XYZ file of C-alpha atoms in Angstrom:
668
model
C 159.322 65.329 -70.748
C 162.882 66.550 -71.176
C 164.256 66.543 -74.698
C 166.934 63.904 -75.329
C 170.411 64.899 -76.498
C 172.812 62.205 -77.723
C 176.494 63.206 -77.376
C 179.017 61.234 -79.476
C 182.644 62.022 -78.565
C 185.694 59.844 -77.851
C 186.980 62.293 -75.239
C 185.614 61.443 -71.781
C 186.355 64.918 -70.433
C 184.247 66.422 -73.208
C 181.386 64.035 -72.445
C 181.532 64.794 -68.728
C 181.676 68.569 -69.295
C 178.724 68.476 -71.691
C 176.671 66.278 -69.355
C 177.234 68.576 -66.387
C 176.304 71.607 -68.459
C 173.134 70.163 -70.012
C 171.787 67.710 -67.424
C 169.533 70.222 -65.636
C 167.537 71.040 -68.771
C 167.890 67.966 -70.994
C 168.100 64.204 -70.736
C 171.695 63.538 -71.868
C 172.883 60.223 -73.324
C 176.669 60.080 -73.768
C 178.580 57.522 -75.873
C 182.275 57.512 -76.797
C 182.160 56.028 -80.306
C 180.047 55.944 -83.460
C 179.467 52.201 -82.987
C 177.832 52.796 -79.598
C 175.768 55.587 -81.153
C 174.464 53.182 -83.809
C 173.330 50.767 -81.081
C 171.488 53.529 -79.284
C 169.829 54.796 -82.455
C 168.585 51.299 -83.285
C 166.269 51.589 -80.285
C 165.796 55.303 -79.677
C 165.415 58.561 -81.594
C 166.998 61.538 -79.770
C 165.861 65.126 -80.300
C 169.409 66.313 -81.058
C 172.880 64.828 -81.684
C 176.116 66.556 -80.631
C 178.748 64.914 -82.810
C 182.527 65.084 -82.564
C 184.302 65.265 -85.916
C 187.629 63.563 -85.160
C 187.022 60.115 -83.725
C 188.924 56.826 -84.273
C 187.523 54.084 -86.581
C 184.453 56.073 -87.708
C 184.782 59.848 -87.987
C 181.979 62.303 -87.326
C 181.688 63.070 -91.040
C 181.399 59.351 -91.913
C 178.805 58.890 -89.173
C 176.881 61.876 -90.552
C 176.818 60.261 -94.014
C 175.171 57.196 -92.507
C 172.561 59.334 -90.756
C 171.725 61.132 -93.981
C 171.331 57.838 -95.844
C 168.803 56.439 -93.359
C 165.162 57.555 -93.703
C 164.604 57.262 -89.930
C 167.712 59.206 -88.888
C 168.146 61.914 -91.502
C 165.728 64.328 -89.830
C 167.502 64.275 -86.446
C 169.235 67.693 -86.076
C 173.022 67.458 -85.668
C 175.507 69.958 -84.205
C 179.174 69.196 -84.819
C 181.735 69.527 -82.021
C 185.249 70.513 -83.107
C 188.436 72.165 -81.919
C 189.219 73.150 -85.514
C 188.189 76.764 -86.033
C 189.157 76.923 -89.736
C 186.709 78.200 -92.310
C 187.185 74.974 -94.348
C 185.903 72.891 -91.435
C 182.964 75.230 -90.951
C 182.032 74.966 -94.638
C 182.336 71.178 -94.533
C 180.070 70.979 -91.464
C 177.284 72.793 -93.236
C 177.903 70.893 -96.477
C 177.225 67.728 -94.482
C 173.828 69.270 -93.562
C 174.638 69.970 -89.933
C 172.408 72.540 -88.219
C 175.345 74.220 -86.494
C 178.798 73.599 -84.972
C 180.280 74.346 -81.553
C 184.007 74.848 -81.010
C 185.938 73.267 -78.162
C 186.552 74.111 -75.388
C 182.912 74.928 -74.756
C 181.721 78.386 -73.873
C 178.657 77.454 -71.720
C 176.366 80.327 -72.761
C 177.189 79.948 -76.450
C 176.700 76.184 -76.308
C 173.325 76.465 -74.551
C 172.188 79.220 -76.907
C 173.041 77.222 -80.035
C 171.403 74.065 -78.714
C 168.263 75.961 -77.711
C 168.075 77.656 -81.118
C 168.563 74.374 -82.988
C 165.881 72.550 -80.971
C 163.496 75.489 -81.348
C 164.000 75.598 -85.125
C 163.564 71.822 -85.341
C 160.307 72.180 -83.409
C 159.102 74.739 -85.942
C 160.157 72.399 -88.767
C 158.278 69.472 -87.251
C 155.179 71.582 -86.708
C 155.268 72.860 -90.274
C 155.757 69.321 -91.567
C 152.826 68.106 -89.483
C 150.627 70.853 -90.848
C 151.776 70.146 -94.390
C 151.037 66.435 -93.924
C 147.554 67.277 -92.616
C 146.864 69.556 -95.577
C 148.176 66.925 -97.985
C 145.975 64.242 -96.426
C 142.990 66.582 -96.581
C 143.677 67.342 -100.239
C 143.986 63.629 -100.948
C 140.674 62.958 -99.209
C 138.959 65.680 -101.203
C 140.499 64.393 -104.454
C 139.543 60.802 -103.716
C 135.984 61.808 -102.877
C 135.808 63.741 -106.127
C 137.015 60.644 -107.987
C 134.412 58.469 -106.269
C 131.708 61.019 -107.044
C 132.666 61.016 -110.746
C 132.849 57.189 -110.830
C 129.416 56.832 -109.250
C 128.002 59.479 -111.597
C 129.281 57.475 -114.591
C 127.947 54.185 -113.247
C 124.558 55.793 -112.506
C 124.074 56.465 -116.234
C 123.685 52.728 -116.808
C 120.968 50.977 -114.809
C 122.947 47.740 -114.882
C 126.434 48.957 -113.966
C 125.869 50.060 -110.378
C 129.232 49.776 -108.588
C 131.063 48.743 -111.784
C 133.920 51.252 -111.447
C 134.396 50.431 -107.749
C 134.521 46.697 -108.471
C 136.985 47.101 -111.333
C 139.144 49.211 -109.008
C 139.000 46.557 -106.271
C 139.775 43.693 -108.700
C 142.670 45.664 -110.264
C 144.152 46.205 -106.822
C 144.028 42.486 -106.011
C 145.589 41.533 -109.349
C 148.338 44.143 -108.855
C 149.058 42.740 -105.385
C 149.404 39.238 -106.850
C 151.826 40.661 -109.434
C 154.027 41.945 -106.623
C 153.660 45.649 -107.310
C 154.706 48.259 -104.743
C 152.150 49.841 -102.402
C 152.247 53.108 -104.364
C 151.676 51.277 -107.668
C 148.808 49.282 -106.186
C 147.123 52.378 -104.775
C 147.646 54.170 -108.084
C 145.982 51.520 -110.241
C 143.047 51.482 -107.796
C 142.210 55.113 -108.596
C 143.147 54.837 -112.272
C 140.719 51.914 -112.592
C 138.039 53.853 -110.770
C 138.135 56.451 -113.556
C 138.592 54.113 -116.508
C 135.051 54.690 -117.834
C 134.857 58.435 -117.194
C 134.439 59.029 -120.943
C 130.951 57.473 -120.792
C 129.757 60.801 -119.416
C 129.631 61.900 -123.063
C 127.660 58.849 -124.280
C 123.843 59.241 -124.428
C 121.934 57.275 -121.789
C 119.694 55.809 -124.469
C 122.709 54.155 -126.126
C 124.187 52.846 -122.853
C 120.864 51.330 -121.754
C 119.673 50.060 -125.163
C 118.344 46.497 -124.735
C 118.868 45.547 -128.399
C 121.848 45.209 -130.731
C 123.690 48.510 -131.300
C 123.890 50.068 -134.756
C 127.317 50.876 -136.227
C 126.832 54.565 -135.334
C 125.863 53.706 -131.771
C 128.826 51.356 -131.398
C 131.158 54.147 -132.581
C 129.679 56.346 -129.862
C 130.406 53.656 -127.290
C 133.970 53.169 -128.558
C 134.525 56.926 -128.419
C 134.360 56.899 -124.612
C 138.015 55.794 -124.474
C 139.234 58.865 -126.389
C 136.885 61.175 -124.506
C 138.031 59.743 -121.158
C 141.700 60.265 -122.041
C 140.955 63.851 -123.065
C 139.102 64.561 -119.792
C 141.948 63.161 -117.713
C 144.985 64.377 -119.678
C 145.696 67.259 -117.265
C 145.010 65.259 -114.116
C 148.496 64.844 -112.624
C 147.908 63.391 -109.161
C 147.926 59.746 -110.335
C 150.355 58.519 -113.018
C 148.820 56.851 -116.106
C 145.290 57.879 -115.190
C 144.506 58.837 -118.808
C 146.294 55.707 -120.090
C 143.866 53.460 -118.199
C 140.885 55.307 -119.676
C 142.263 55.321 -123.229
C 143.630 51.813 -123.695
C 141.555 49.459 -121.522
C 139.699 48.212 -124.636
C 142.827 47.335 -126.596
C 143.251 43.596 -127.368
C 146.371 41.486 -126.990
C 146.096 40.412 -130.653
C 145.894 44.044 -131.881
C 142.189 43.973 -132.827
C 141.020 46.325 -130.098
C 140.423 50.072 -130.019
C 141.110 53.006 -130.185
C 144.615 52.515 -131.687
C 144.884 48.752 -132.286
C 147.891 48.317 -130.002
C 149.241 44.768 -129.746
C 150.783 42.607 -127.000
C 153.080 44.332 -124.562
C 152.875 47.591 -126.466
C 149.615 48.015 -124.565
C 150.495 49.649 -121.228
C 150.432 47.093 -118.398
C 148.048 49.238 -116.367
C 145.556 49.142 -119.274
C 146.003 45.376 -119.742
C 145.136 44.779 -116.074
C 142.108 47.084 -116.149
C 140.901 45.708 -119.496
C 140.967 42.137 -118.158
C 139.095 42.807 -114.896
C 136.702 45.104 -116.777
C 135.735 42.146 -118.939
C 135.521 39.883 -115.867
C 133.119 42.295 -114.159
C 131.030 42.581 -117.319
C 130.644 38.790 -117.409
C 129.870 38.431 -113.688
C 127.354 41.325 -113.434
C 123.717 41.383 -114.403
C 123.419 43.151 -117.762
C 120.477 44.693 -119.584
C 120.319 41.668 -121.909
C 121.270 38.724 -119.570
C 121.851 37.502 -116.020
C 125.404 37.178 -114.632
C 127.454 34.247 -115.905
C 128.699 31.407 -113.682
C 132.345 31.257 -112.576
C 132.859 28.073 -114.589
C 131.620 29.719 -117.757
C 133.660 32.859 -117.097
C 136.871 30.872 -116.587
C 136.269 29.004 -119.810
C 135.734 32.282 -121.669
C 138.966 33.647 -120.188
C 140.891 30.597 -121.385
C 139.427 31.016 -124.884
C 140.541 34.652 -124.974
C 143.991 33.953 -123.514
C 146.624 35.444 -125.834
C 144.061 36.927 -128.189
C 141.834 39.282 -126.233
C 143.851 39.368 -123.017
C 147.417 39.086 -121.730
C 147.957 35.296 -121.172
C 149.994 35.764 -117.976
C 147.334 37.975 -116.444
C 144.567 35.531 -117.433
C 146.336 32.691 -115.552
C 146.573 34.838 -112.421
C 142.935 35.983 -112.656
C 141.690 32.391 -113.046
C 143.687 31.426 -109.954
C 142.084 34.287 -108.014
C 138.617 33.189 -109.156
C 139.298 29.608 -108.034
C 140.491 30.879 -104.648
C 137.364 33.000 -104.246
C 139.572 36.064 -103.690
C 137.526 38.362 -105.906
C 134.212 37.547 -104.230
C 135.745 38.488 -100.836
C 136.896 41.809 -102.226
C 133.423 43.085 -103.000
C 130.189 43.021 -101.056
C 126.829 42.469 -102.794
C 125.472 45.593 -104.427
C 122.299 45.547 -102.362
C 124.248 45.412 -99.103
C 126.820 48.081 -99.898
C 125.592 51.612 -99.281
C 127.268 54.055 -101.616
C 129.874 56.227 -99.864
C 128.793 59.125 -102.066
C 125.049 59.045 -102.521
C 122.760 58.925 -99.506
C 119.036 59.724 -99.251
C 118.428 62.929 -101.226
C 121.851 64.483 -100.723
C 125.215 64.114 -102.385
C 128.145 63.958 -99.968
C 130.974 64.584 -102.357
C 133.754 67.053 -102.920
C 131.333 69.914 -102.474
C 127.953 70.375 -100.842
C 126.234 73.420 -102.239
C 128.774 76.199 -101.920
C 130.629 74.557 -99.015
C 133.993 72.791 -99.218
C 134.504 69.549 -97.289
C 136.507 71.401 -94.635
C 133.560 73.761 -93.999
C 130.720 71.307 -94.597
C 128.246 70.640 -91.808
C 128.033 66.906 -92.672
C 130.749 64.296 -92.782
C 131.275 63.304 -96.439
C 131.424 59.537 -95.699
C 128.891 58.809 -92.973
C 126.378 61.657 -93.308
C 126.758 62.424 -89.556
C 127.710 65.910 -88.441
C 131.226 66.906 -89.423
C 133.886 67.312 -86.743
C 133.777 71.093 -87.067
C 129.989 71.314 -86.836
C 129.734 68.738 -84.049
C 132.349 70.402 -81.872
C 130.663 73.795 -82.357
C 127.215 72.462 -81.402
C 128.554 70.568 -78.391
C 130.566 73.574 -77.149
C 127.465 75.799 -77.419
C 125.269 73.316 -75.534
C 127.843 72.831 -72.768
C 127.919 76.549 -72.080
C 124.129 76.630 -71.733
C 123.073 73.360 -70.127
C 125.981 70.942 -69.753
C 125.770 67.252 -70.576
C 127.565 63.936 -71.112
C 130.230 63.260 -73.731
C 130.950 59.790 -75.163
C 134.130 59.248 -77.171
C 133.551 56.111 -79.271
C 136.323 54.156 -81.046
C 135.781 51.365 -83.572
C 138.317 48.716 -82.515
C 139.627 46.520 -85.356
C 139.091 49.143 -88.052
C 142.741 49.130 -89.097
C 142.614 45.372 -89.593
C 139.613 45.675 -91.920
C 141.487 48.172 -94.096
C 144.555 45.938 -94.201
C 142.733 42.656 -94.918
C 139.737 43.730 -96.988
C 140.671 47.137 -98.413
C 139.664 50.705 -97.627
C 136.272 50.389 -99.316
C 135.322 47.714 -96.810
C 136.644 49.970 -94.052
C 134.411 52.792 -95.337
C 131.474 50.390 -95.254
C 132.223 49.486 -91.616
C 132.305 53.176 -90.687
C 128.973 53.799 -92.418
C 127.394 50.877 -90.553
C 128.721 52.209 -87.242
C 127.315 55.613 -88.105
C 123.952 53.951 -88.842
C 124.003 52.436 -85.318
C 124.661 55.826 -83.704
C 122.048 57.511 -85.903
C 119.470 54.875 -84.912
C 120.083 55.442 -81.196
C 120.680 59.187 -81.040
C 117.211 60.716 -81.334
C 117.845 64.399 -80.505
C 121.408 63.768 -79.285
C 124.394 65.204 -81.151
C 126.616 62.761 -83.031
C 129.634 63.559 -85.189
C 132.588 61.770 -86.714
C 135.856 63.324 -85.572
C 137.957 61.517 -88.180
C 139.333 58.020 -88.792
C 137.430 55.491 -86.680
C 136.419 57.867 -83.879
C 132.981 59.330 -83.131
C 131.604 61.797 -80.587
C 128.182 61.267 -79.009
C 126.798 64.097 -76.835
C 123.707 63.987 -74.634
C 122.564 67.456 -73.628
C 121.604 67.960 -69.981
C 122.585 64.440 -68.875
C 124.714 64.471 -65.688
C 123.717 61.167 -64.086
C 126.103 58.233 -64.408
C 123.399 55.570 -64.333
C 121.513 57.233 -67.165
C 124.739 57.531 -69.137
C 125.359 53.802 -68.681
C 121.857 53.069 -69.985
C 122.592 55.053 -73.149
C 125.950 53.298 -73.588
C 124.336 49.884 -73.223
C 121.715 50.868 -75.802
C 124.517 51.756 -78.230
C 126.377 48.490 -77.560
C 123.216 46.392 -77.936
C 122.288 48.090 -81.198
C 125.841 47.584 -82.468
C 125.640 43.883 -81.528
C 122.467 43.500 -83.603
C 124.152 45.233 -86.515
C 127.065 42.774 -86.179
C 124.639 39.903 -86.754
C 123.446 41.556 -89.966
C 126.858 42.544 -91.379
C 129.782 40.100 -91.286
C 132.336 42.898 -91.703
C 131.458 44.233 -88.231
C 132.085 40.881 -86.551
C 135.797 41.684 -86.699
C 135.255 44.900 -84.707
C 134.065 46.136 -81.338
C 133.248 49.477 -79.749
C 135.227 51.082 -76.921
C 133.669 54.104 -75.184
C 135.167 56.725 -72.890
C 132.724 58.813 -70.859
C 132.996 62.253 -69.222
C 130.257 64.359 -67.555
C 130.145 68.137 -67.302
C 130.437 69.518 -63.781
C 132.115 66.367 -62.503
C 134.883 66.201 -65.117
C 134.994 69.814 -66.341
C 132.882 72.517 -67.963
C 134.365 73.206 -71.400
C 134.375 70.999 -74.467
C 138.193 70.792 -74.351
C 138.174 69.556 -70.731
C 135.486 66.956 -71.332
C 137.085 65.699 -74.530
C 140.454 65.287 -72.793
C 138.831 63.416 -69.884
C 136.797 61.200 -72.230
C 139.989 60.428 -74.159
C 141.718 59.353 -70.953
C 138.715 57.224 -70.058
C 138.841 55.602 -73.501
C 142.548 54.873 -73.030
C 141.716 53.162 -69.721
C 139.050 51.050 -71.439
C 141.404 49.943 -74.217
C 144.009 49.002 -71.592
C 141.553 46.631 -69.953
C 140.404 43.843 -72.246
C 137.321 42.990 -70.213
C 135.836 46.509 -70.462
C 133.774 48.062 -73.252
C 133.212 51.458 -71.585
C 134.472 53.481 -68.662
C 134.220 56.882 -66.952
C 137.092 59.264 -66.494
C 139.023 58.493 -63.330
C 141.693 60.638 -61.730
C 143.707 57.671 -60.485
C 146.149 55.454 -62.347
C 145.634 51.824 -63.379
C 147.576 49.766 -60.836
C 148.106 46.036 -61.357
C 148.441 43.593 -58.465
C 151.387 41.146 -58.357
C 148.989 38.298 -59.107
C 147.594 40.108 -62.167
C 151.119 40.883 -63.347
C 152.093 37.211 -63.231
C 148.983 36.362 -65.272
C 149.878 39.069 -67.812
C 153.314 37.518 -68.427
C 151.812 34.027 -68.768
C 149.446 35.445 -71.374
C 152.343 36.982 -73.322
C 154.288 33.713 -73.239
C 151.306 31.569 -74.234
C 150.344 33.742 -77.196
C 153.912 33.912 -78.532
C 154.522 30.166 -78.131
C 151.273 29.261 -79.853
C 151.930 31.692 -82.695
C 148.758 33.612 -82.063
C 148.346 37.127 -83.356
C 148.906 39.841 -80.780
C 146.153 41.988 -82.368
C 143.069 41.875 -80.224
C 144.806 39.819 -77.522
C 146.580 42.816 -76.029
C 144.625 45.989 -75.452
C 147.649 48.245 -75.846
C 148.396 51.126 -78.163
C 152.164 50.837 -78.179
C 153.345 50.171 -81.750
C 156.684 48.940 -80.450
C 155.021 45.806 -79.050
C 154.720 44.447 -82.597
C 158.498 44.667 -83.029
C 159.066 42.925 -79.674
C 156.624 40.191 -80.608
C 158.322 39.568 -83.959
C 161.791 39.723 -82.381
C 160.973 37.129 -79.723
C 159.145 34.713 -82.035
C 161.807 34.813 -84.763
C 164.964 35.166 -82.674
C 164.104 32.128 -80.566
C 163.971 29.987 -83.707
C 167.325 31.181 -85.083
C 169.374 31.091 -81.886
C 170.226 28.450 -79.329
C 170.714 31.153 -76.678
C 168.378 31.374 -73.750
C 165.726 34.082 -74.067
C 164.161 35.444 -70.894
C 161.000 37.561 -70.744
C 160.707 40.008 -67.857
C 157.572 41.988 -67.087
C 158.217 44.874 -64.678
C 155.128 46.211 -62.914
C 154.514 49.262 -60.752
C 152.501 48.416 -57.636
C 150.980 50.652 -54.978
C 152.910 50.044 -51.764
C 149.814 50.156 -49.546
C 147.159 49.194 -52.072
C 145.772 52.711 -52.371
C 144.901 54.390 -55.688
C 147.586 56.385 -57.493
C 147.097 59.708 -59.298
C 147.625 59.515 -63.068
C 150.335 62.163 -62.997
C 152.147 60.312 -60.185
C 151.894 57.013 -62.039
C 153.340 58.514 -65.237
C 156.266 59.986 -63.277
C 156.975 56.558 -61.780
C 156.645 54.974 -65.226
C 159.220 57.333 -66.687
C 161.619 56.592 -63.861
C 161.144 52.846 -64.394
C 161.801 53.210 -68.123
C 165.000 55.153 -67.500
C 166.165 52.620 -64.928
C 165.550 49.761 -67.350
C 167.190 51.486 -70.319
C 170.272 52.274 -68.277
C 170.608 48.633 -67.276
C 170.035 46.860 -70.607
C 172.767 45.700 -72.966
C 172.873 46.446 -76.683
C 171.256 43.088 -77.606
C 168.367 43.390 -75.153
C 165.060 44.972 -76.123
C 162.037 46.336 -74.313
C 158.781 48.288 -74.658
C 155.865 49.588 -72.612
C 153.228 46.921 -72.146
C 150.637 49.004 -70.321
C 150.367 52.266 -68.398
C 152.143 50.622 -65.429
C 154.165 47.807 -67.027
C 157.314 47.397 -69.130
C 158.224 44.233 -71.063
C 161.926 43.315 -71.469
C 163.582 40.573 -73.532
C 166.989 39.431 -72.226
C 169.039 37.533 -74.799
C 171.659 34.952 -73.838
C 170.994 35.292 -70.110
C 170.649 32.271 -67.797
C 167.749 32.453 -65.394
C 169.974 32.211 -62.328
C 171.856 35.366 -63.458
C 168.771 37.485 -63.999
C 168.861 38.846 -60.463
C 172.029 40.775 -61.360
C 170.060 42.731 -63.977
C 166.871 43.080 -61.974
C 168.627 44.229 -58.795
C 170.371 46.939 -60.787
C 167.062 48.054 -62.343
C 165.265 48.172 -59.007
C 168.090 50.144 -57.388
C 168.156 52.635 -60.271
C 164.378 52.989 -60.129
C 164.313 53.977 -56.454
C 167.209 56.372 -56.954
C 165.351 58.110 -59.769
C 161.823 58.019 -58.300
C 162.657 58.813 -54.684
C 159.163 58.050 -53.357
C 157.968 54.990 -51.483
C 154.304 54.986 -52.450
C 154.870 53.069 -55.727
C 157.160 50.051 -55.649
C 158.506 47.901 -58.485
C 158.007 44.158 -58.947
C 158.831 41.820 -61.799
C 158.017 38.371 -63.182
C 160.304 36.130 -65.259
C 159.538 33.536 -67.938
C 161.904 31.522 -70.100
C 161.173 31.487 -73.841
C 162.791 28.681 -75.807
C 161.916 27.718 -79.403
C 162.648 24.048 -78.645
C 159.794 24.000 -76.152
C 157.183 25.084 -78.706
């Protein structure tokens, strides 16, 4: 793919000269005003902007200020274009955070050299940022696993508090969401709450598990866990207020709590939230001296302590959550929830023996082989005997995290790992990260045998779905590649399995598929049915998730745009689905199909107005929304798109068809 350069200049001669100079190497988009540039940037992100300084209405410097103020635009590299060779202008260009400037008239070699250097440096910057983000995420994962290990270690000291810290964290998160906190604040209190009882590490087990009334000395030991916890966490800087939650969660609203007797709103809000849900979990858990209390009794106790033991506003919200059943949904029964830290006789935490997580042979969450170990073993086996590679994706995993929280998502991953572990026997299974798993069968090169193994996995997963409700919101998609047929090395087979998986996810009726060297071509009849499906789902306000097996994030924005715009406007809204079709019905190579797809996208983008929107719908389809266009006038747009497509593509083996549907809010 050519890199995209956006040129913003009010001088048409400058635009034409720049286009002629750059068109061979780059995709050039030229606009003659800042306003037109804004419209383009609303839908696209170029790799570089060439920006004239002196323009009417909005100058280049003013336009640059807008770019720097927008989180999505500020990282786009900018080179200023100017006929002013003064040092003051040069200083101002760099003060505005431009990467470089080019003087007019252009010197071709200088212009190309500066553009190449800027794009190369931006590529290095992006790569460094990507690596930094990966390291940051890895550090966060290690830190979070360490936190979970500590929390489980604390809870394990008390026979009757299994999962207490995790539940308090989950309840605190829900209460913070109801209070309208930001995502960062919600995530922060989750981990602060997970560590609120860390000071109990210093309390003797005999005191924690004593079945009789505590003596004054023993009670002082218990109370001391707040001070000890704050001391342990005082230098832990990753999460704000982490020591505050540990120190003050036993303060009372009336000032009769400990350790400092703080009163009312002088108690940090984080501690007030954790203290309330800590008490709720204590009442609703089996204790050493009694069974769990009923919801009715708990709500009555909360009302009695409103304004004395707990913050009255928070009590009202918690009671409402109890009545809604929101807290029960947030936590699975203790017996059903396998610990993400402790499994069999091993601890999968921040460290395993002398190994770090990055070097560990087992995945910290599922207990399967780690990505590093799995890839090494598979690569070794492929060199010796060959085999079959299955790339397995847990569809619906993101929705579980969003609706039920990351702890539920972890549980779903562990259950999926259990399925693969049950089936694998001597096969190699590893988690590659996120919701993706690799399953390798050494020596297997027969497709029918591979299908038998896949069906065994799917059947075992279906049985597990009957046992665990959380899995009923998910499904497995599997891409298959076989050594010899699809390649010899691990890299080749993984790439082919990934393409096969993409094909499966593009076709709703499939659960698995082999790598195929040809593109996915829709027939005109299928294309018409696709558009009817889009229209039906939008009109009936159904969720697009699960209904469309596509990976294009932009579809969500199109969906929201269509469903909301049609309600606010009386203008006609037309949906167009453009589809690439084999001219003679033969199969199309993937590379050839992608070339045709790029040509179709360019043809469509050139023909759309500023108010129109569009996105890929599948590997051979593009969805367009035309605003304020009568159906009888659509042929003007479509004819232009078709003509541009054939000019760009040049071949006759893949033709372009389209279907039209009217979308009107009054018809819903």
